[in-house]
Coordinates of C-alpha atoms in Angstrom, one line a residue:
M27 CA 0.0 0.0 0.0
R28 CA 1.5 3.3 -0.9
R29 CA 2.2 5.9 1.8
P30 CA 0.5 9.2 1.1
A31 CA 2.8 12.1 0.0
P32 CA 3.7 14.7 2.7
L33 CA 1.7 17.8 2.9
P34 CA 3.3 21.1 1.9
A35 CA 4.9 23.1 4.8
P36 CA 2.9 26.0 6.1
A37 CA 4.1 29.5 5.1
E38 CA 5.5 30.2 8.7
E39 CA 8.0 27.3 8.6
P40 CA 10.8 29.1 6.9
E41 CA 10.8 31.8 9.5
Q42 CA 10.8 29.2 12.2
V43 CA 13.7 27.4 10.6
A44 CA 15.6 30.6 10.2
S45 CA 14.9 31.5 13.8
A46 CA 16.4 28.1 14.8
A47 CA 19.8 29.0 13.3
P48 CA 22.7 29.3 15.7
R49 CA 22.9 32.5 17.5
A50 CA 26.2 34.4 18.2
R51 CA 26.9 35.4 21.7
R52 CA 28.0 38.9 22.4
P53 CA 31.1 39.3 24.5
R54 CA 30.6 39.4 28.2
R55 CA 31.2 42.7 30.0
D56 CA 31.8 43.7 33.6
G57 CA 28.6 43.8 35.4
D58 CA 26.7 41.3 33.2
E59 CA 25.0 38.5 35.1
G60 CA 24.9 34.9 33.9
D61 CA 25.5 34.0 30.3
S62 CA 25.3 36.6 27.6
A63 CA 22.1 36.8 25.8
P64 CA 22.2 35.3 22.3
V65 CA 22.3 37.7 19.5
A66 CA 20.8 36.8 16.1
P67 CA 22.5 38.0 13.1
G68 CA 19.5 40.0 12.0
D69 CA 17.8 40.8 15.3
G70 CA 16.5 44.3 15.2
V71 CA 19.3 45.5 12.9
G72 CA 18.4 44.1 9.5
G73 CA 20.7 41.0 9.8
G74 CA 24.3 40.0 9.1
T75 CA 26.9 42.7 8.4
Q76 CA 24.5 45.6 8.9
G77 CA 24.0 44.4 12.5
A78 CA 27.8 44.4 13.1
K79 CA 28.1 47.9 11.8
E80 CA 25.4 49.2 14.0
L81 CA 27.0 47.6 17.1
G82 CA 30.2 49.3 16.2
D83 CA 28.5 52.6 16.1
A84 CA 27.0 52.1 19.5
P85 CA 28.2 54.2 22.5
G86 CA 31.4 52.9 24.1
S87 CA 32.8 51.4 20.9
A88 CA 36.2 53.1 21.6
D89 CA 36.5 51.1 24.9
A90 CA 39.3 48.5 25.3
D91 CA 36.6 45.8 25.5
T92 CA 34.7 46.7 22.2
A93 CA 34.4 43.7 19.9
V94 CA 33.4 43.4 16.2
I95 CA 30.7 40.9 15.5
E96 CA 30.7 39.5 12.0
D97 CA 29.0 36.3 10.8
G98 CA 28.6 35.2 14.4
V99 CA 32.3 35.4 15.2
V100 CA 33.7 37.7 18.0
E101 CA 37.0 39.3 16.9
A102 CA 39.3 41.2 19.2
A103 CA 40.6 44.7 18.6
S104 CA 43.7 44.9 16.4
D105 CA 47.2 44.4 18.0
A106 CA 48.3 47.8 16.8
D107 CA 45.6 49.5 18.9
R108 CA 46.5 47.5 22.0
T109 CA 50.2 48.2 21.6
S110 CA 49.6 52.0 21.2
R111 CA 47.4 52.0 24.3
G112 CA 50.1 50.1 26.3
E113 CA 52.8 52.6 25.4
V114 CA 50.7 55.5 26.7
R115 CA 50.2 53.7 30.0
S116 CA 53.9 53.0 30.5
A117 CA 54.8 56.6 29.9
D118 CA 52.2 57.7 32.4
V119 CA 53.6 55.3 35.0
W120 CA 57.2 56.5 34.4
R121 CA 56.2 60.2 34.7
A122 CA 54.2 59.5 37.9
A123 CA 57.2 57.6 39.5
R124 CA 59.5 60.5 38.6
A125 CA 57.2 63.1 40.1
R126 CA 56.9 61.0 43.2
R127 CA 60.7 60.8 43.6
R128 CA 61.0 64.6 43.1
A129 CA 58.3 65.2 45.8
L130 CA 60.1 62.8 48.1
R131 CA 63.4 64.6 47.6
A132 CA 61.8 67.9 48.2
E133 CA 60.3 66.7 51.5
I134 CA 63.6 65.3 52.6
R135 CA 65.3 68.6 51.9
R136 CA 62.6 70.5 53.7
F137 CA 62.9 68.4 56.9
T138 CA 66.7 68.3 56.9
Q139 CA 67.2 72.0 56.1
R140 CA 68.0 72.9 59.7
S141 CA 70.5 70.2 60.2
R142 CA 72.2 71.0 56.9
R143 CA 72.4 74.6 57.9
R144 CA 74.0 73.6 61.2
R145 CA 76.6 71.5 59.4
I146 CA 77.4 74.3 57.0
V147 CA 77.9 76.7 59.9
W148 CA 80.0 74.2 61.8
W149 CA 82.3 73.3 58.9
S150 CA 82.6 77.0 58.0
S151 CA 83.7 77.8 61.5
I152 CA 86.3 75.0 61.6
G153 CA 87.6 76.1 58.2
A154 CA 87.9 79.7 59.3
V155 CA 89.8 78.7 62.5
L156 CA 92.1 76.4 60.6
A157 CA 92.8 79.1 58.0
L158 CA 93.6 81.6 60.8
V159 CA 95.9 79.2 62.6
L160 CA 97.7 78.2 59.4
G161 CA 98.0 81.8 58.3
S162 CA 99.4 82.9 61.7
V163 CA 101.9 80.0 61.8
V164 CA 103.1 80.8 58.3
A165 CA 103.4 84.5 59.0
A166 CA 105.2 84.0 62.4
Y167 CA 107.8 81.7 60.9
S168 CA 108.4 83.8 57.8
P169 CA 111.0 86.5 57.3
L170 CA 108.2 89.1 57.4
F171 CA 108.4 89.0 61.2
A172 CA 112.2 88.8 61.6
V173 CA 114.0 90.5 64.5
Q174 CA 115.4 93.8 63.6
D175 CA 115.3 95.8 66.9
I176 CA 116.3 94.7 70.4
T177 CA 115.0 96.8 73.2
V178 CA 116.2 96.4 76.8
A179 CA 113.9 97.5 79.7
G180 CA 114.6 97.5 83.5
A181 CA 118.3 98.1 83.4
K182 CA 119.5 100.6 86.0
T183 CA 123.2 100.0 86.5
L184 CA 123.8 97.8 83.5
D185 CA 125.0 99.2 80.2
V186 CA 122.1 98.8 77.7
A187 CA 124.3 99.0 74.7
A188 CA 126.4 96.1 76.0
V189 CA 123.3 93.9 76.5
Q190 CA 122.1 94.7 73.0
A191 CA 125.5 93.9 71.5
A192 CA 125.4 90.5 73.3
L193 CA 122.1 89.7 71.7
E194 CA 123.1 90.8 68.2
G195 CA 123.1 87.2 67.0
Q196 CA 119.3 87.1 67.3
K197 CA 118.8 89.7 64.6
G198 CA 117.3 88.3 61.4
A199 CA 115.7 85.3 63.1
P200 CA 111.9 85.1 63.0
L201 CA 110.3 86.2 66.3
A202 CA 108.9 82.8 66.9
L203 CA 112.3 81.1 66.4
V204 CA 114.4 83.2 68.8
D205 CA 116.9 80.9 70.4
E206 CA 116.2 81.2 74.2
S207 CA 119.2 79.1 75.1
A208 CA 121.5 81.4 73.1
V209 CA 119.9 84.4 74.8
K210 CA 120.4 82.9 78.3
S211 CA 124.0 82.1 77.5
A212 CA 124.6 85.7 76.4
L213 CA 123.0 87.3 79.4
M214 CA 124.9 85.1 81.9
R215 CA 127.9 87.4 81.3
F216 CA 126.1 90.1 83.2
P217 CA 126.0 89.1 87.0
M218 CA 123.7 92.0 87.8
I219 CA 120.9 90.3 85.9
E220 CA 118.8 88.4 88.4
S221 CA 116.1 87.4 85.9
Y222 CA 114.8 88.3 82.5
A223 CA 111.9 87.8 80.2
L224 CA 111.6 87.9 76.4
E225 CA 108.6 89.5 74.7
A226 CA 108.0 89.5 70.9
R227 CA 106.5 92.6 69.5
P228 CA 105.6 92.1 65.8
P229 CA 106.6 92.9 63.3
H230 CA 110.3 93.3 64.1
E231 CA 111.0 94.1 67.8
L232 CA 112.3 91.8 70.5
L233 CA 111.9 93.2 74.0
V234 CA 114.1 92.0 76.9
R235 CA 112.8 92.8 80.4
I236 CA 115.5 92.7 83.0
V237 CA 115.3 92.5 86.8
E238 CA 118.7 93.5 88.3
R239 CA 120.1 92.1 91.5
T240 CA 119.9 94.3 94.6
P241 CA 123.3 94.6 96.2
V242 CA 123.3 94.5 100.0
G243 CA 126.9 95.5 100.7
V244 CA 130.6 94.8 100.1
I245 CA 132.9 92.3 101.6
R246 CA 136.4 93.6 102.2
S247 CA 139.3 91.4 101.1
D248 CA 142.9 91.5 99.9
G249 CA 141.6 92.1 96.4
G250 CA 139.5 95.1 97.2
Y251 CA 135.8 95.4 97.8
T252 CA 133.5 92.7 96.4
L253 CA 129.9 93.8 95.9
V254 CA 127.3 91.0 96.7
D255 CA 123.6 90.7 96.7
A256 CA 121.4 89.0 99.4
A257 CA 122.0 85.6 97.8
G258 CA 125.8 86.0 98.0
V259 CA 126.2 86.4 94.2
V260 CA 129.3 88.5 93.4
L261 CA 128.3 91.4 91.3
S262 CA 131.6 93.2 91.0
T263 CA 135.0 93.8 92.6
T264 CA 136.6 97.2 92.9
P265 CA 139.7 98.4 94.6
E266 CA 137.7 101.1 96.4
R267 CA 134.6 100.9 98.4
P268 CA 131.5 101.7 96.3
E269 CA 129.6 104.7 97.5
G270 CA 126.4 104.0 99.5
Q271 CA 127.3 100.3 100.1
P272 CA 127.8 99.1 103.7
V273 CA 130.7 96.9 104.7
L274 CA 129.6 93.4 105.7
S275 CA 131.2 91.6 108.6
I276 CA 129.5 88.2 108.6
T277 CA 130.7 85.2 110.5
G278 CA 130.8 82.2 108.2
G279 CA 130.9 84.1 104.9
T280 CA 128.2 84.3 102.2
D281 CA 127.1 80.7 102.6
S282 CA 126.1 81.1 106.3
T283 CA 122.6 81.6 107.7
A284 CA 123.9 84.7 109.4
F285 CA 124.6 86.2 105.9
R286 CA 121.1 85.3 104.7
S287 CA 119.5 87.0 107.8
A288 CA 121.7 90.1 107.4
G289 CA 120.8 90.4 103.7
L290 CA 117.0 90.2 104.4
V291 CA 117.4 92.9 107.1
I292 CA 119.2 95.3 104.7
R293 CA 116.6 94.8 102.0
S294 CA 113.7 95.6 104.4
L295 CA 115.2 98.9 105.5
P296 CA 113.6 102.1 104.1
A297 CA 115.7 103.8 101.4
D298 CA 116.6 106.9 103.5
L299 CA 117.6 104.7 106.5
R300 CA 119.5 102.2 104.3
A301 CA 121.6 105.1 102.9
Q302 CA 122.9 105.9 106.4
V303 CA 124.1 102.3 107.1
T304 CA 127.9 102.0 106.9
Q305 CA 128.4 98.6 108.5
V306 CA 126.5 95.4 109.1
A307 CA 127.7 92.7 111.5
A308 CA 126.2 89.3 112.4
T309 CA 127.5 86.2 114.1
S310 CA 124.2 84.3 113.9
T311 CA 120.7 84.7 112.6
D312 CA 119.5 86.5 115.8
D313 CA 122.1 89.2 116.4
V314 CA 122.2 91.4 113.3
T315 CA 123.7 94.8 114.2
L316 CA 123.7 97.9 112.1
T317 CA 126.0 101.0 112.4
L318 CA 124.9 104.3 111.0
A319 CA 127.1 107.0 109.5
D320 CA 126.7 109.2 112.6
G321 CA 127.9 106.4 114.9
K322 CA 124.5 105.2 116.2
R323 CA 124.3 101.5 116.8
I324 CA 121.2 99.5 116.0
V325 CA 120.5 96.1 117.6
W326 CA 118.2 94.5 115.1
G327 CA 118.1 90.9 116.1
S328 CA 116.7 88.4 113.5
E329 CA 115.0 89.2 110.2
E330 CA 111.6 88.6 111.6
D331 CA 109.2 91.6 111.9
S332 CA 111.7 93.7 110.0
V333 CA 109.1 96.1 108.6
E334 CA 107.7 96.8 112.1
K335 CA 111.2 97.2 113.5
A336 CA 112.0 99.8 110.8
L337 CA 109.0 101.9 111.7
V338 CA 109.8 101.7 115.4
L339 CA 113.4 102.7 114.8
V340 CA 112.5 105.7 112.7
A341 CA 110.2 106.9 115.5
L342 CA 112.9 106.3 118.2
I343 CA 115.5 108.3 116.3
R344 CA 113.2 111.2 115.8
N345 CA 112.2 111.3 119.5
A346 CA 115.8 110.6 120.8
P347 CA 118.2 112.0 118.3
K348 CA 121.1 112.1 120.8
A349 CA 120.8 108.5 121.9
G350 CA 123.7 106.2 120.8
T351 CA 122.1 102.7 120.9
F352 CA 118.6 101.6 119.8
D353 CA 117.5 98.0 120.5
V354 CA 114.5 97.0 118.4
S355 CA 115.0 93.2 118.5
A356 CA 111.7 93.2 120.4
P357 CA 109.7 96.0 118.6
A358 CA 106.9 95.9 121.2
V359 CA 109.4 96.9 124.0
P360 CA 112.3 98.9 122.3
V361 CA 115.2 100.1 124.3
V362 CA 117.0 103.4 123.9
R363 CA 120.4 104.0 125.5

């Protein structure tokens, strides 16, 4: 039995068949939920290529995620576009990093400004001091400050010209390099010099301050009269007695304690009273006796309280000018005879 021929398809079937064609899926974007809705090649856009063109004209087509839909296939943007966009981003990052480094350096400079200023002031001060010291040393040891003039101060009985001649060898030497040992050796030839001091006066003067010995009397011997000071140093020897110097009659000589006590007594006398003393005798430290030019005899005793004894003696002589002996060994109870 033959099967009857199929009936012709209704008019709507082609449309249904067309609608059953595979649908392309649009690319998924951030914020979409679930699977992307299928897009038919001709849904609402007139189908095929025309639909792809209209999607490309839609807002946001310049975005990095924009896709071109053609014949149901999703194509990515061209490599050239992605490369160009990547270069712009790298340059921006580099510029941002450089700006950040500059800002960081500026902040560091701002917060360390005070310490940097202190370091600058400190090092500047050190440099100035070093420069001053170095300049002073160079100038002091240079010929610019060489000795040209020698001045002697404090000489009363000494011959100043003789002292200057003895120090002639120091001329031409820098003030800072004056040979003190040579100066000492030259001045030792003058017994009257008890002490001295050197003073440099730039640019060319060397000042020599001298303290002369104070003679206390003369010791008579076969050679004449020897002038000595309180320490027993021989200052000079002359055949005749020097004017104004008393004759010393000391038991034990210049090395004895009696001589030391007599020397201290003479140095403590007032100038007007000392000028009247013609002889000093002592056998021990406690029996120093003075003889004045008018024959008066002074029993002084030891060198203790010599200033007070001198004041008492002056008053006694004024009140008893005709007395011959004045005992001031005990100044609180003097005796006049």
